[in-house]
PDB file of C-alpha atoms in Angstrom:
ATOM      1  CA  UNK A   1       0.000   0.000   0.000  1.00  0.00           C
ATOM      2  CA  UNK A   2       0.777   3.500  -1.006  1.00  0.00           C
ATOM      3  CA  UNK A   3       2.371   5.846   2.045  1.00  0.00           C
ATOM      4  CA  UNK A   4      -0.565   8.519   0.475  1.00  0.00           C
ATOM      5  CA  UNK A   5      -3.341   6.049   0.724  1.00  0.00           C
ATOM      6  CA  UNK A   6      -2.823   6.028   4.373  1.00  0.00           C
ATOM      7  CA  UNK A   7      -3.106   9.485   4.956  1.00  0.00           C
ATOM      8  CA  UNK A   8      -6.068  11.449   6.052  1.00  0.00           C
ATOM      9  CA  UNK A   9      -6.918  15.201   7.050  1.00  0.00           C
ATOM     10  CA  UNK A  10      -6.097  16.713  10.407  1.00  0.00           C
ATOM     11  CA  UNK A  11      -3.453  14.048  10.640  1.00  0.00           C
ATOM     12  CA  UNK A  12      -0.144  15.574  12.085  1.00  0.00           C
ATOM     13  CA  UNK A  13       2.935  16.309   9.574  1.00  0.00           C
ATOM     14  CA  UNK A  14       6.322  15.955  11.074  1.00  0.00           C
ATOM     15  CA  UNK A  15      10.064  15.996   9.197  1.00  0.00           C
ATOM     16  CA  UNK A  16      12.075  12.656   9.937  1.00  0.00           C
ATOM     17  CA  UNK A  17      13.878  14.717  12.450  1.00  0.00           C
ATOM     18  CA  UNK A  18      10.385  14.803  14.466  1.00  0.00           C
ATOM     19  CA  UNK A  19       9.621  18.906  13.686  1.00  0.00           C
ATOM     20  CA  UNK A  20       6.322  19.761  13.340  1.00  0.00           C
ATOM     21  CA  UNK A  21       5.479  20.428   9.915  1.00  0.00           C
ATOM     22  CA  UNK A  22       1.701  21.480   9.908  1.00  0.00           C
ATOM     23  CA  UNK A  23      -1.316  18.821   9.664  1.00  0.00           C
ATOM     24  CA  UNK A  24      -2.661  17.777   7.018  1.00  0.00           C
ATOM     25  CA  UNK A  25      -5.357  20.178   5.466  1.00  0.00           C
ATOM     26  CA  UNK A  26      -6.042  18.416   1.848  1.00  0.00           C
ATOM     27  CA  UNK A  27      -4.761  15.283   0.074  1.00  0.00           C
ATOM     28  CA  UNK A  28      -5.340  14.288  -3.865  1.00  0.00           C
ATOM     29  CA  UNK A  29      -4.392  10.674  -5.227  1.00  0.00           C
ATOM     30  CA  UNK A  30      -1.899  10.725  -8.354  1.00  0.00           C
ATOM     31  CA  UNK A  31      -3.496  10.369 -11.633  1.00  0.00           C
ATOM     32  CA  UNK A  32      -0.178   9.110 -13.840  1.00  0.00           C
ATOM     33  CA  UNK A  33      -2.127   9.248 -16.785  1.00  0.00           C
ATOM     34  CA  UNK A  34      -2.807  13.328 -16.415  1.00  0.00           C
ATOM     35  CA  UNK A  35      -2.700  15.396 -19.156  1.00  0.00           C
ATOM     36  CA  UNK A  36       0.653  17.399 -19.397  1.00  0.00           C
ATOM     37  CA  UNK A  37       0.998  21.167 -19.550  1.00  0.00           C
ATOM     38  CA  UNK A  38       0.602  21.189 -23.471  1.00  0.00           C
ATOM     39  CA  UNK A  39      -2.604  19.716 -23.257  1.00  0.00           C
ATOM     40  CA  UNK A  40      -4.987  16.856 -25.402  1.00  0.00           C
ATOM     41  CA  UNK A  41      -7.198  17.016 -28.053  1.00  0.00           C
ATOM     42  CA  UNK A  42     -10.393  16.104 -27.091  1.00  0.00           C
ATOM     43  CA  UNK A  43     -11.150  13.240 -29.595  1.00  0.00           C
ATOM     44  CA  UNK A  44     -14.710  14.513 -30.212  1.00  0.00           C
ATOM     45  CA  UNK A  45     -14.641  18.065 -30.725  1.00  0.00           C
ATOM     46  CA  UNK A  46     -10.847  18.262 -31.409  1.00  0.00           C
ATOM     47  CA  UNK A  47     -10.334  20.982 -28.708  1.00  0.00           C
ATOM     48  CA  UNK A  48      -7.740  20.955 -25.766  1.00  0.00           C
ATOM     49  CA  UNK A  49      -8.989  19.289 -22.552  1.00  0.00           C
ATOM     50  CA  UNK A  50      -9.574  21.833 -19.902  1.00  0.00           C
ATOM     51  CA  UNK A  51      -6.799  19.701 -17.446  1.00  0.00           C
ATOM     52  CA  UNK A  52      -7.314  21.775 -14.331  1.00  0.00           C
ATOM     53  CA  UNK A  53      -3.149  22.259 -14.129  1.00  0.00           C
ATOM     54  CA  UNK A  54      -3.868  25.924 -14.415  1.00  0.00           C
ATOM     55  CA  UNK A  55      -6.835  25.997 -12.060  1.00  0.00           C
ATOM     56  CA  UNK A  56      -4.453  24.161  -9.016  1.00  0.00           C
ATOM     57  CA  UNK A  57      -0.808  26.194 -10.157  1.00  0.00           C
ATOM     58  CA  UNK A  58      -3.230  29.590  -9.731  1.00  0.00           C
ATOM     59  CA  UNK A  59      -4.750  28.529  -6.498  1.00  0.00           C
ATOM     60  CA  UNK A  60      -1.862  26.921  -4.869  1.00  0.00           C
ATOM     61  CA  UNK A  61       0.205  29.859  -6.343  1.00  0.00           C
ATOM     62  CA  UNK A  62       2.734  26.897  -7.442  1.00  0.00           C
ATOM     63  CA  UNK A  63       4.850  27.176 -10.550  1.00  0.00           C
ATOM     64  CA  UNK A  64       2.496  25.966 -13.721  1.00  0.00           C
ATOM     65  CA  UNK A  65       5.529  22.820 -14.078  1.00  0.00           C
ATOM     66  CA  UNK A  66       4.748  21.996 -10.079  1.00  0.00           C
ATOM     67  CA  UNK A  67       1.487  21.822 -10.121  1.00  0.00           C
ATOM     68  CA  UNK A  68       1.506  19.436 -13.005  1.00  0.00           C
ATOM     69  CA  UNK A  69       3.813  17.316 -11.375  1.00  0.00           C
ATOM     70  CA  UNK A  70       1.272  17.300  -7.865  1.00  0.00           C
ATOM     71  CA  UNK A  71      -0.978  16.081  -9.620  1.00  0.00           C
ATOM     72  CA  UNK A  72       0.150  13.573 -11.749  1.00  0.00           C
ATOM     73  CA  UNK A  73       1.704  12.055  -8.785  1.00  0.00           C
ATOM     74  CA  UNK A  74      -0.418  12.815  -6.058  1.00  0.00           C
ATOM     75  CA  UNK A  75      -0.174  14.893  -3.085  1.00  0.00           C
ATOM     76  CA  UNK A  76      -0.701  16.385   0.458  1.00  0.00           C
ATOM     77  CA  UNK A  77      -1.727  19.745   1.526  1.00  0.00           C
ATOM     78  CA  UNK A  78      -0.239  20.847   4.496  1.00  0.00           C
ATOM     79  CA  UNK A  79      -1.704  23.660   6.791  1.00  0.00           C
ATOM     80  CA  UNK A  80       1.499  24.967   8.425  1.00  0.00           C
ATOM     81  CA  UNK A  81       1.363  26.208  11.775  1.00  0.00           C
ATOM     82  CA  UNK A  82       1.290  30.131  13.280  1.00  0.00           C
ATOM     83  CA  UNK A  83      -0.382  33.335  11.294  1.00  0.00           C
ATOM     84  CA  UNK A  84       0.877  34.140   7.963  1.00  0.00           C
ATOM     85  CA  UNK A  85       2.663  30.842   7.190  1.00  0.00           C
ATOM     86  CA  UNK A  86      -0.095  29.284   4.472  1.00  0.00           C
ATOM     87  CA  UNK A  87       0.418  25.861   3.174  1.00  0.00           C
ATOM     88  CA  UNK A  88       3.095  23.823   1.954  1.00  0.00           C
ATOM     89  CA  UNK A  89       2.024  20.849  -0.497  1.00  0.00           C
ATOM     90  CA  UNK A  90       4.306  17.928  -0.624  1.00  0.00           C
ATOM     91  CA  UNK A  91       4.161  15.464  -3.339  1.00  0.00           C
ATOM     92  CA  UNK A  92       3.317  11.615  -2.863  1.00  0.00           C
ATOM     93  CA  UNK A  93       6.952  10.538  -3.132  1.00  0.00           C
ATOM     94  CA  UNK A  94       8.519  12.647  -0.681  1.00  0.00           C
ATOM     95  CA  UNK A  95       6.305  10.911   2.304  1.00  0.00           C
ATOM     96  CA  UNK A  96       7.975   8.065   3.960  1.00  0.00           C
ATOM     97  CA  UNK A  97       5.101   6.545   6.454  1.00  0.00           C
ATOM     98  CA  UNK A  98       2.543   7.133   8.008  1.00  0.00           C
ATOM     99  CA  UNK A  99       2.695   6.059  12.092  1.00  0.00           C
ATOM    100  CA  UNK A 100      -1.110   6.368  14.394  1.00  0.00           C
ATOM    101  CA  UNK A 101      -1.904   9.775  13.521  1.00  0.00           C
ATOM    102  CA  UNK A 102       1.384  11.260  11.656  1.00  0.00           C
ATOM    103  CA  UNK A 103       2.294  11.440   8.974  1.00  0.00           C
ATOM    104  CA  UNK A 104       6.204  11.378   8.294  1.00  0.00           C
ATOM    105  CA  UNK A 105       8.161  13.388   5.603  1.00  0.00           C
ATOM    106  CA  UNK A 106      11.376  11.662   3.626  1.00  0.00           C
ATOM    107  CA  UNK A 107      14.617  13.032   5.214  1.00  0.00           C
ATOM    108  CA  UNK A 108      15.848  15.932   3.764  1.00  0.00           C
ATOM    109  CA  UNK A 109      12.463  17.484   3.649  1.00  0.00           C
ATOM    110  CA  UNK A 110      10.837  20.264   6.056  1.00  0.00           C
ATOM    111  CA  UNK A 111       7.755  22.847   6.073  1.00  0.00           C
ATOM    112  CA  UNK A 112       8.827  24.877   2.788  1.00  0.00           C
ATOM    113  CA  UNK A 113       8.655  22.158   0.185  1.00  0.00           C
ATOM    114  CA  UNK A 114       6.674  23.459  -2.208  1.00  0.00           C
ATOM    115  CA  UNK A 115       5.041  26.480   0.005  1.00  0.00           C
ATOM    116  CA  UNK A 116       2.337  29.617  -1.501  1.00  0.00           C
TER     117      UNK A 116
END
């Protein structure tokens, strides 16, 4: 089983060193066979597929080329602790398990992975 199919909001985020991270606010499964930043013809009309990549990098205020990669891979949303701080999103890969109620980051990692 996945590390990300264990997860599940308001669990607590923590970097292998045991610092708290934030908990988790959001979490999306990876979709490998998401459209890429130049887009797909829809087969029936012939038009682009509206893939959502620009919705996510605008909201998230992620680069357009991180976004895409969140989602094809899947991710988690992490509401960082204290005013001002936002959220930090880290992608599927970079958690390493998931122990009761926390969820642990891959060493090397810590609250400003890929931050807003």
């Amino acid at each position: 089983m996945e590390v990300i199919e264990q997860v599940r909001e308001g669990m607590h985020v923590v970097a292998s060193d045991g610092k708290k991270v934030g908990k988790v606010k959001d979490l999306k499964m990876g979709d490998p066979e998401a459209v890429t930043a130049e887009g797909q013809t829809d087969p029936e009309t012939g038009g682009l597929v509206n893939t959502g990549i620009a919705a996510f990098a605008a909201t998230s205020k992620l680069p357009h080329h991180t976004a895409e990669r969140l989602l094809r891979v899947g991710y988690v949303e992490v509401d960082r602790p204290g005013l001002l701080t936002g959220h930090a999103y880290f992608a599927a890969d970079d958690l390493d398990r998931v122990e009761d109620d926390t969820l642990w980051l891959k060493a090397g990692l810590s609250g400003d992975r890929h931050s807003e």
